[in-house]
Amino acid sequence: MAMIAYKCPQYKVTVVDINTERIDQWNSEDLPVYEPGLDGIVREARGRNLFFSADIQRGIKEAEIIFVSVNTPVKEFGAGAGMAADLQYWEKTARQIRDVSDSYKIIVEKSTFPVKTALAMERILTSDSNGVGFDILSNPEFLAEGTAIKDLEYPDRVLIGSRYTQSGLKARDELMEIYANWVPNERIITSNIWSSELSKLVANAFLAQRISSINSFTALCEKSGADITEVARVVGMDSRLGPKFLNASVGFGGSCFKKDILNLVYLCRHYGLEEIADYWESVIGINDYQMGRFVLTMLSAMFNTLAGKRICLFGFAFKANTGDTRESPALNVSKRLIAEKVELVITDPKALNNAMKDLDGIEGKVSYVEDPYEASAHCDAIAVVTEWGLYANLDFKRIYEAMVKPAFIFDGRNILDHKELFEIGFNVFPVGKPPLTHFK
Ligand code: UDX
């Protein structure tokens, strides 16, 4: 919404939320999310044509177009628990829009919803609605965290799904007009509403599958002497495949991939498509396996016991350039290490507060230290879990000297210079490459 307001001063954009504390933060100098470039855009548009308010009723009444961007977490109760999307927030929102509206509105599904959600929304909006008309559009968001501003400013594509009725197409054209203020026409694509809803889930499933695919070959590389970076380079130079999203890692995280695939799996099972559900579920299976394997590698490398050892996690965010820790591999790895009775020291430039919240209540020895030199001192091992650029530029000689010997590094992101680390004295365990150790 900040980007729309920034690019289109002729529109008034009001963001409303039931969480007043969050709205206050959006109105303050200290925004509630860390996202490179966002501050500047909000500062430019806020108070001009971008407003943040907790007055939801007024927001609904005054708007001609409403973007529904409520969260759709994985359901934690009842049928479909742990898999299906929890739709209670959007349902409440749909009812509130219906009850408060006194003029025609275009309702845009911005959150990622299971396919066919628009139908349920239509049914709620048109039952008992005092004759007020609504058109529903699906306009999924493809931005990735950390690169959100660039992704919004230069999107690969903007997708708008609509009904093919006269008013549905007119509503679609109005939304296209907004994006046309900065997105080239050929990148604004349209489809029917169900394709649009499904495409978002499918796009995320493909991206996650690519990571699981490359990760599935890492164990074989470590055993055979092949190097996953070299293999990925060869695969990625096939112009049919392309080089992106082929970085082997400790596993993928983030608020979308796992949730969206679980949704897709649930949907497939609902329609009796067991084989398809199993196929996509295995993408998550490989990811879990990869995170577990990372810890098992640590265990076997460090003489089959981790109890009482100090291990420093480099990074807790689910990826670099964000403070977000949702579904972060770091959380999974931390829990497994704590179960091994490790003394954990966590460092991260942006995610320490979230890390503390995530591990709150878990029994074990955990400390949080912002400075990586201080964090790794007196540790037996370092495990790189987030690919923060700063970790590649540290003085590892200094780090090595302050560590317990033999000192280990497990590079879950392959961002360090492994040969150099080995020469300093570390025993080095990359992902998908044979380890470099000083043991005979
Ligand atoms: C993702 C999609 O990319 C985005 O289009 C969608 O709108 C939301 O979900 P996001 O969750 O922000 O975005 O992060 P993304 O950059 O896709 O990374 C997801 C995870 O995969 C991270 O943990 C990342 O570190 C990991 N990853 C990514 C790899 O392990 N290897 C790669 O090659 C790429």
PDB file of C-alpha atoms in Angstrom, residues 12 18 27 51 63 80 131 161 207 232 296 299 313 317 339 343 377 406 419 423:
ATOM      1  CA  LYS A  12      -5.646   8.396  -1.057  1.00  0.00           C
ATOM      2  CA  ILE A  18      -7.332  -3.741  14.668  1.00  0.00           C
ATOM      3  CA  ASN A  27       2.718   6.509  12.459  1.00  0.00           C
ATOM      4  CA  PHE A  51      -2.538   7.245   6.266  1.00  0.00           C
ATOM      5  CA  ALA A  63     -12.923   3.396   0.389  1.00  0.00           C
ATOM      6  CA  GLY A  80      -7.369 -29.589   8.927  1.00  0.00           C
ATOM      7  CA  GLY A 131     -28.325  -4.167  -2.251  1.00  0.00           C
ATOM      8  CA  GLY A 161      -7.856 -12.388 -11.505  1.00  0.00           C
ATOM      9  CA  LEU A 207      10.274 -22.067  -5.629  1.00  0.00           C
ATOM     10  CA  ALA A 232      24.214 -26.073  -9.372  1.00  0.00           C
ATOM     11  CA  LEU A 296      23.398 -34.752  12.815  1.00  0.00           C
ATOM     12  CA  LEU A 299      26.881 -34.337  16.204  1.00  0.00           C
ATOM     13  CA  LEU A 313      24.607 -19.714  15.700  1.00  0.00           C
ATOM     14  CA  ALA A 317      16.523 -14.645  10.621  1.00  0.00           C
ATOM     15  CA  ALA A 339      17.725 -31.167  22.988  1.00  0.00           C
ATOM     16  CA  GLU A 343      24.947 -24.214  25.371  1.00  0.00           C
ATOM     17  CA  ALA A 377      34.474 -16.527  21.892  1.00  0.00           C
ATOM     18  CA  PRO A 406      39.453 -28.207  18.023  1.00  0.00           C
ATOM     19  CA  LYS A 419      39.830 -23.185   2.221  1.00  0.00           C
ATOM     20  CA  GLU A 423      44.180 -23.000   6.698  1.00  0.00           C
TER      21      GLU A 423
END
